[in-house]
Short mmCIF file of C-alpha atoms in Angstrom, two decimals:
data_model
loop_
_atom_site.label_atom_id
_atom_site.label_comp_id
_atom_site.label_asym_id
_atom_site.label_seq_id
_atom_site.Cartn_x
_atom_site.Cartn_y
_atom_site.Cartn_z
CA UNK K 1 -12.96 -19.43 -3.24
CA UNK K 2 -10.39 -17.70 -1.27
CA UNK K 3 -11.34 -13.71 -0.95
CA UNK K 4 -8.08 -11.62 -0.61
CA UNK K 5 -4.35 -12.77 0.06
CA UNK K 6 -1.79 -12.80 -2.61
CA UNK K 7 -2.64 -12.61 -6.15
CA UNK K 8 -2.35 -15.53 -8.82
CA UNK K 9 -0.06 -14.65 -11.62
CA UNK K 10 -1.31 -14.50 -15.03
CA UNK K 11 0.02 -15.98 -17.83
CA UNK K 12 -1.72 -14.79 -20.62
CA UNK K 13 -0.64 -11.73 -19.60
CA UNK K 14 3.14 -12.84 -19.12
CA UNK K 15 2.80 -14.26 -22.36
CA UNK K 16 2.46 -11.14 -24.48
CA UNK K 17 5.32 -8.65 -25.54
CA UNK K 18 4.11 -5.26 -24.33
CA UNK K 19 3.70 -2.51 -26.81
CA UNK K 20 5.16 0.44 -24.26
CA UNK K 21 7.34 -0.16 -21.21
CA UNK K 22 6.13 2.60 -19.46
CA UNK K 23 3.62 2.99 -17.03
CA UNK K 24 1.73 6.08 -16.81
CA UNK K 25 0.90 7.57 -13.28
CA UNK K 26 -2.61 9.00 -13.21
CA UNK K 27 -1.73 11.64 -10.81
CA UNK K 28 1.00 12.89 -13.14
CA UNK K 29 -1.20 15.50 -14.50
CA UNK K 30 1.30 17.83 -15.55
CA UNK K 31 3.57 14.97 -17.22
CA UNK K 32 6.59 16.34 -14.81
CA UNK K 33 7.57 12.55 -13.79
CA UNK K 34 8.91 11.08 -16.86
CA UNK K 35 11.87 9.60 -15.53
CA UNK K 36 10.86 6.08 -13.61
CA UNK K 37 12.95 2.95 -12.56
CA UNK K 38 10.97 -0.40 -12.04
CA UNK K 39 12.02 -2.22 -9.02
CA UNK K 40 11.71 -5.36 -7.50
CA UNK K 41 9.23 -3.85 -4.64
CA UNK K 42 8.29 -0.22 -3.34
CA UNK K 43 10.59 -0.42 -0.56
CA UNK K 44 13.86 -1.17 -2.64
CA UNK K 45 12.51 2.14 -4.79
CA UNK K 46 12.86 3.88 -1.74
CA UNK K 47 16.12 2.50 -0.56
CA UNK K 48 17.38 3.29 -4.47
CA UNK K 49 17.05 7.17 -3.55
CA UNK K 50 18.91 6.97 -0.46
CA UNK K 51 21.84 4.88 -1.74
CA UNK K 52 22.12 6.85 -5.34
CA UNK K 53 20.49 10.31 -4.83
CA UNK K 54 20.73 11.71 -1.58
CA UNK K 55 24.15 11.57 0.60
CA UNK K 56 22.94 11.48 4.45
CA UNK K 57 24.91 11.36 7.40
CA UNK K 58 24.22 10.46 10.75
CA UNK K 59 23.28 13.82 11.82
CA UNK K 60 20.66 14.06 9.33
CA UNK K 61 17.02 13.30 10.35
CA UNK K 62 14.28 11.54 7.78
CA UNK K 63 10.73 12.82 9.07
CA UNK K 64 8.12 10.00 9.01
CA UNK K 65 4.56 9.53 9.70
CA UNK K 66 3.67 7.62 12.96
CA UNK K 67 1.30 5.54 11.24
CA UNK K 68 3.20 3.50 8.74
CA UNK K 69 4.64 -0.19 8.29
CA UNK K 70 8.18 -1.37 9.83
CA UNK K 71 9.22 -1.79 6.00
CA UNK K 72 9.04 1.78 5.46
CA UNK K 73 11.64 2.42 8.04
CA UNK K 74 13.57 -0.71 7.19
CA UNK K 75 14.13 0.62 3.63
CA UNK K 76 15.25 3.96 4.61
CA UNK K 77 18.02 1.85 7.28
CA UNK K 78 20.37 1.71 4.15
CA UNK K 79 21.48 5.01 5.09
CA UNK K 80 22.99 6.49 8.44
CA UNK K 81 20.08 8.90 8.99
CA UNK K 82 18.09 9.30 12.42
CA UNK K 83 14.48 9.09 12.24
CA UNK K 84 11.54 11.36 13.62
CA UNK K 85 7.97 10.62 13.44
CA UNK K 86 5.11 13.24 13.25
CA UNK K 87 1.44 12.22 13.80
CA UNK K 88 -1.39 11.33 11.69
CA UNK K 89 -5.02 11.82 13.03
CA UNK K 90 -7.60 9.22 13.34
CA UNK K 91 -9.01 10.42 9.50
CA UNK K 92 -5.80 9.54 8.16
CA UNK K 93 -4.45 13.33 7.64
CA UNK K 94 -1.57 14.47 8.69
CA UNK K 95 -1.18 16.62 11.85
CA UNK K 96 0.30 19.69 10.49
CA UNK K 97 0.92 21.42 13.78
CA UNK K 98 2.88 18.41 14.88
CA UNK K 99 4.61 18.16 11.58
CA UNK K 100 6.12 21.53 11.55
CA UNK K 101 6.75 21.29 15.36
CA UNK K 102 9.26 18.24 14.55
CA UNK K 103 11.05 20.36 11.74
CA UNK K 104 14.87 21.57 13.02
CA UNK K 105 18.12 22.31 11.21
CA UNK K 106 18.84 18.66 11.03
CA UNK K 107 15.70 17.15 8.98
CA UNK K 108 16.57 16.67 5.56
CA UNK K 109 14.17 14.53 4.37
CA UNK K 110 9.76 14.42 4.65
CA UNK K 111 8.22 11.49 3.99
CA UNK K 112 4.37 11.53 3.28
CA UNK K 113 2.03 8.76 2.78
CA UNK K 114 -1.31 8.57 1.22
CA UNK K 115 -3.79 5.88 2.74
CA UNK K 116 -6.14 3.32 1.03
CA UNK K 117 -6.80 5.05 -2.07
CA UNK K 118 -7.30 8.69 -0.44
CA UNK K 119 -4.70 11.38 -0.92
CA UNK K 120 -4.10 13.88 1.62
CA UNK K 121 -5.94 17.02 1.52
CA UNK K 122 -4.66 20.04 -0.50
CA UNK K 123 -3.90 22.17 2.85
CA UNK K 124 -1.43 19.29 3.73
CA UNK K 125 0.08 19.08 0.29
CA UNK K 126 0.64 22.99 0.37
CA UNK K 127 2.06 22.80 3.63
CA UNK K 128 4.66 20.21 2.76
CA UNK K 129 5.71 21.97 -0.20
CA UNK K 130 5.85 24.97 1.48
CA UNK K 131 7.84 23.48 4.34
CA UNK K 132 10.24 21.92 1.76
CA UNK K 133 10.82 25.11 0.29
CA UNK K 134 11.55 26.98 3.18
CA UNK K 135 13.69 24.44 5.18
CA UNK K 136 15.33 22.92 1.76
CA UNK K 137 13.98 19.48 2.49
CA UNK K 138 13.75 16.60 0.15
CA UNK K 139 10.06 15.46 -0.24
CA UNK K 140 9.54 11.68 -0.79
CA UNK K 141 5.57 10.67 -1.63
CA UNK K 142 4.36 7.09 -0.93
CA UNK K 143 1.63 6.40 -3.59
CA UNK K 144 1.89 2.75 -2.73
CA UNK K 145 -1.93 2.75 -1.32
CA UNK K 146 -3.10 5.49 -4.10
CA UNK K 147 -1.32 3.89 -7.56
CA UNK K 148 -4.61 4.87 -9.43
CA UNK K 149 -5.72 8.00 -7.64
CA UNK K 150 -5.82 11.53 -9.13
CA UNK K 151 -6.83 14.39 -7.40
CA UNK K 152 -4.64 17.51 -8.71
CA UNK K 153 -3.21 19.64 -6.05
CA UNK K 154 -3.33 16.71 -3.72
CA UNK K 155 -0.91 14.04 -4.74
CA UNK K 156 1.88 13.91 -7.32
CA UNK K 157 3.73 16.55 -5.64
CA UNK K 158 7.11 15.19 -4.32
CA UNK K 159 10.80 15.09 -5.52
CA UNK K 160 10.12 11.48 -5.54
CA UNK K 161 7.17 8.95 -6.00
CA UNK K 162 7.34 5.89 -4.48
CA UNK K 163 4.88 3.02 -5.05
CA UNK K 164 4.47 -0.76 -4.78
CA UNK K 165 2.82 -2.15 -7.90
CA UNK K 166 3.27 -5.62 -6.92
CA UNK K 167 0.25 -4.70 -4.36
CA UNK K 168 -2.21 -3.99 -7.11
CA UNK K 169 -2.05 -6.60 -9.86
CA UNK K 170 -1.62 -10.22 -10.14
CA UNK K 171 2.82 -10.39 -10.05
CA UNK K 172 5.35 -11.67 -7.90
CA UNK K 173 6.93 -8.57 -7.73
CA UNK K 174 7.07 -5.00 -8.42
CA UNK K 175 8.02 -1.34 -7.38
CA UNK K 176 8.17 1.73 -9.12
CA UNK K 177 10.46 5.04 -8.75
CA UNK K 178 9.31 8.19 -10.36
CA UNK K 179 11.97 11.44 -10.56
CA UNK K 180 10.40 14.85 -10.76
CA UNK K 181 12.06 16.84 -13.63
CA UNK K 182 14.97 18.76 -12.41
CA UNK K 183 15.45 16.78 -9.53
CA UNK K 184 19.02 15.12 -9.06
CA UNK K 185 18.96 11.01 -9.60
CA UNK K 186 21.44 9.14 -11.11
CA UNK K 187 20.48 5.98 -13.37
CA UNK K 188 22.28 3.14 -11.79
CA UNK K 189 22.16 -0.59 -12.61
CA UNK K 190 20.04 -2.52 -10.49
CA UNK K 191 20.72 -5.68 -9.02
CA UNK K 192 19.61 -9.28 -10.22
CA UNK K 193 15.75 -9.54 -10.64
CA UNK K 194 15.17 -12.63 -8.67
CA UNK K 195 15.32 -13.03 -5.00
CA UNK K 196 13.77 -15.49 -2.09
CA UNK K 197 10.65 -13.03 -1.73
CA UNK K 198 9.94 -13.90 -5.61
CA UNK K 199 9.99 -17.44 -4.97
CA UNK K 200 7.53 -17.21 -2.08
CA UNK K 201 4.90 -15.28 -4.20
CA UNK K 202 5.08 -17.73 -6.70
CA UNK K 203 4.68 -20.52 -4.50
CA UNK K 204 1.60 -18.46 -3.01
CA UNK K 205 0.15 -18.29 -6.65
CA UNK K 206 0.17 -21.86 -6.78
CA UNK K 207 -1.18 -22.90 -3.43
CA UNK K 208 -4.06 -20.67 -4.02
CA UNK K 209 -5.23 -22.93 -7.32
CA UNK K 210 -5.04 -25.88 -4.83
CA UNK K 211 -7.66 -23.94 -2.12
CA UNK K 212 -9.93 -22.94 -4.63
CA UNK K 213 -10.49 -26.45 -5.68
CA UNK K 214 -10.56 -27.88 -2.06
CA UNK K 215 -12.89 -25.21 -0.54
CA UNK K 216 -12.71 -26.86 2.80
CA UNK K 217 -9.34 -27.58 3.32
CA UNK K 218 -7.28 -26.24 6.15
CA UNK K 219 -5.80 -22.68 5.08
CA UNK K 220 -3.53 -22.50 8.34
CA UNK K 221 -0.35 -23.54 6.35
CA UNK K 222 -1.78 -21.51 3.50
CA UNK K 223 -1.82 -18.28 6.27
CA UNK K 224 1.68 -19.45 7.48
CA UNK K 225 3.35 -19.11 3.84
CA UNK K 226 1.82 -15.90 3.42
CA UNK K 227 3.39 -14.75 6.70
CA UNK K 228 6.73 -16.05 5.61
CA UNK K 229 5.97 -14.55 2.19
CA UNK K 230 5.53 -11.19 3.62
CA UNK K 231 8.72 -11.27 5.98
CA UNK K 232 10.94 -12.32 2.99
CA UNK K 233 10.35 -8.97 1.33
CA UNK K 234 11.88 -7.51 4.65
CA UNK K 235 15.10 -9.53 4.54
CA UNK K 236 16.80 -7.66 1.74
CA UNK K 237 16.41 -4.07 0.35
CA UNK K 238 19.15 -4.18 -2.27
CA UNK K 239 17.55 -2.10 -5.26
CA UNK K 240 16.63 -5.04 -7.58
CA UNK K 241 15.44 -4.92 -11.08
CA UNK K 242 11.72 -5.70 -11.57
CA UNK K 243 11.33 -9.61 -13.03
CA UNK K 244 10.57 -9.59 -16.87
CA UNK K 245 6.99 -11.36 -16.25
CA UNK K 246 6.15 -8.88 -13.60
CA UNK K 247 7.02 -6.09 -16.14
CA UNK K 248 5.10 -7.73 -18.83
CA UNK K 249 1.72 -7.88 -16.56
CA UNK K 250 2.38 -4.44 -15.40
CA UNK K 251 2.50 -2.78 -18.88
CA UNK K 252 -0.23 -5.28 -20.23
CA UNK K 253 -2.61 -4.99 -17.68
CA UNK K 254 -6.21 -3.21 -18.48
CA UNK K 255 -5.58 -0.80 -15.89
CA UNK K 256 -8.73 0.93 -16.60
CA UNK K 257 -10.69 -2.20 -16.12
CA UNK K 258 -9.23 -2.49 -12.65
CA UNK K 259 -9.93 0.93 -11.79
CA UNK K 260 -13.85 0.40 -12.78
CA UNK K 261 -13.93 -3.44 -10.89
CA UNK K 262 -12.28 -2.06 -7.82
CA UNK K 263 -14.87 1.11 -7.42
CA UNK K 264 -17.84 -0.98 -8.05
CA UNK K 265 -16.60 -3.58 -5.57
CA UNK K 266 -15.91 -1.09 -2.94
CA UNK K 267 -19.04 0.81 -3.65
CA UNK K 268 -21.08 -2.75 -3.12
CA UNK K 269 -19.38 -3.25 0.27
CA UNK K 270 -19.83 0.29 1.50
CA UNK K 271 -23.73 0.57 0.40
CA UNK K 272 -24.26 -2.88 2.10
CA UNK K 273 -22.31 -2.48 5.60
CA UNK K 274 -22.76 1.26 6.07
CA UNK K 275 -25.23 0.46 8.74
CA UNK K 276 -24.06 -2.31 10.53
CA UNK K 277 -24.00 -1.79 14.28
CA UNK K 278 -20.33 -2.08 15.51
CA UNK K 279 -18.98 -1.84 12.42
CA UNK K 280 -17.07 1.56 11.54
CA UNK K 281 -16.02 2.21 7.80
CA UNK K 282 -12.83 3.99 7.78
CA UNK K 283 -13.88 5.54 4.52
CA UNK K 284 -16.87 7.29 2.66
CA UNK K 285 -18.54 6.99 -0.65
CA UNK K 286 -16.48 6.94 -3.70
CA UNK K 287 -16.68 10.46 -6.04
CA UNK K 288 -18.65 10.28 -9.14
CA UNK K 289 -15.65 11.84 -11.27
CA UNK K 290 -13.78 8.18 -10.85
CA UNK K 291 -10.80 9.97 -9.58
CA UNK K 292 -10.29 8.05 -6.30
CA UNK K 293 -9.33 4.40 -6.67
CA UNK K 294 -9.64 2.32 -3.28
CA UNK K 295 -6.89 0.08 -2.32
CA UNK K 296 -9.38 -1.90 -0.11
CA UNK K 297 -11.96 -1.90 1.84
CA UNK K 298 -10.85 -0.49 5.45
CA UNK K 299 -13.27 -1.33 8.57
CA UNK K 300 -12.51 -0.64 12.30
CA UNK K 301 -13.81 -3.24 14.69
CA UNK K 302 -13.19 -3.39 18.59
CA UNK K 303 -12.42 -6.60 18.77
CA UNK K 304 -10.32 -6.74 15.78
CA UNK K 305 -8.39 -10.22 16.31
CA UNK K 306 -11.45 -12.03 16.68
CA UNK K 307 -13.02 -10.56 13.64
CA UNK K 308 -9.82 -11.21 11.91
CA UNK K 309 -9.93 -14.95 12.71
CA UNK K 310 -13.38 -15.09 11.72
CA UNK K 311 -13.16 -14.02 8.34
CA UNK K 312 -10.29 -16.39 7.73
CA UNK K 313 -12.40 -19.23 9.02
CA UNK K 314 -14.86 -18.24 6.21
CA UNK K 315 -12.23 -18.11 3.66
CA UNK K 316 -11.81 -14.41 3.61
CA UNK K 317 -7.98 -13.49 4.13
CA UNK K 318 -8.08 -9.61 5.46
CA UNK K 319 -5.11 -7.44 6.09
CA UNK K 320 -3.95 -5.71 8.96
CA UNK K 321 -2.61 -1.90 8.48
CA UNK K 322 -0.38 -2.15 10.55
CA UNK K 323 1.24 -3.69 13.57
CA UNK K 324 3.12 -0.44 14.49
CA UNK K 325 6.80 -0.65 15.03
CA UNK K 326 6.85 0.60 18.25
CA UNK K 327 10.48 -0.42 18.99
CA UNK K 328 11.57 2.64 16.87
CA UNK K 329 8.80 5.35 18.52
CA UNK K 330 5.81 5.98 20.67
CA UNK K 331 3.06 6.36 17.92
CA UNK K 332 0.57 9.00 18.70
CA UNK K 333 -2.81 7.77 20.14
CA UNK K 334 -4.72 8.07 16.85
CA UNK K 335 -2.04 6.10 15.16
CA UNK K 336 -2.08 3.29 17.91
CA UNK K 337 -6.15 3.09 17.58
CA UNK K 338 -5.98 2.88 13.72
CA UNK K 339 -3.33 0.07 14.10
CA UNK K 340 -5.42 -2.00 16.82
CA UNK K 341 -8.71 -1.77 15.21
CA UNK K 342 -8.37 -1.92 11.49
CA UNK K 343 -8.90 -4.71 8.90
CA UNK K 344 -8.72 -4.03 5.14
CA UNK K 345 -10.63 -6.14 2.87
CA UNK K 346 -9.84 -6.75 -0.56
CA UNK K 347 -12.05 -5.37 -3.30
CA UNK K 348 -9.68 -5.35 -6.15
CA UNK K 349 -10.55 -6.81 -9.87
CA UNK K 350 -10.43 -10.43 -9.21
CA UNK K 351 -13.87 -10.16 -7.53
CA UNK K 352 -17.47 -9.07 -8.35
CA UNK K 353 -20.55 -8.68 -7.14
CA UNK K 354 -20.96 -12.25 -6.24
CA UNK K 355 -17.77 -12.27 -3.83
CA UNK K 356 -18.68 -9.12 -2.31
CA UNK K 357 -21.78 -10.01 -1.55
CA UNK K 358 -20.18 -13.27 0.32
CA UNK K 359 -18.40 -10.88 2.14
CA UNK K 360 -20.85 -8.53 2.97
CA UNK K 361 -23.06 -11.36 4.20
CA UNK K 362 -20.38 -12.80 6.57
CA UNK K 363 -19.61 -9.73 8.38
CA UNK K 364 -23.17 -9.23 8.86
CA UNK K 365 -23.50 -12.57 10.26
CA UNK K 366 -20.62 -11.73 12.55
CA UNK K 367 -22.39 -8.80 13.85
CA UNK K 368 -25.59 -10.51 14.39
CA UNK K 369 -24.10 -12.93 16.54
#
């Protein structure tokens, strides 16, 4: 079996008409984000804000974390504003002192990211809200890696919430924009749902069936197709509608079951890998209250590229989060360290104890060599 990488689409979920056309955000404890726009991906959800709700000029500045994917920047390039970057610490929390030092009269938007299923600390949330009130800033909160997580006071506080739903379920596309009550955001027509990225994702889904049926087949071409599919998502940032099949999947999926399976898989990997010498785990044990839901299982390794290739040879497709876009800025030491040492292992609802045991065993073998 091929573990990790893009999902299969699920014909059973696609074939059923949903009972509802609303996705309830777990972090929206107070019910303040009733207005939702379902887009082709998370980045075009962000583009939608810049193109329709805000009117930024060349003098304006968007303040971003220095640990991020280039696609975040690309999605903001639909407007003429400049970018400035604040530091993220090695524990993935915002450096509040550095953040505040980067704000001046030109900063108009603060962009905050939650990482790997864990929301920013309550102190960060409160400080960001206070700074936005004092300086009249718009706050965009990225839930892409914390779509299922809930923790009142730490997540779900932005003017706009954006997320890539595609990364959590068996779909070819999918993004979400949720607008806080009282925050202006005109509802405009979205572009046609289908583009090259949707096609390439569907192609990957078909290819996965082949590799599952032929476990000895060379995976190099498949990995190339995955890279091409990812690149296709960054070619066009026109806000497009979510495709109907992906919408049906989003609204029909048993999200509670997905949450339970992700937590079980993460916990298995944590318990079996936490004492492996040479392997650093980026996260700790999960809470008993089931508030935190992992995006993936993130490890830090000194010889990351060799580790990544070893996993691929054993049919485990890891993800690097992220190769930092240094053509735009100079990242801090912590962001650079995270970028150069991390691999994220999938622990989602596609898998169970058998697959997690295989992953854990292969990783232990690597560090015993």
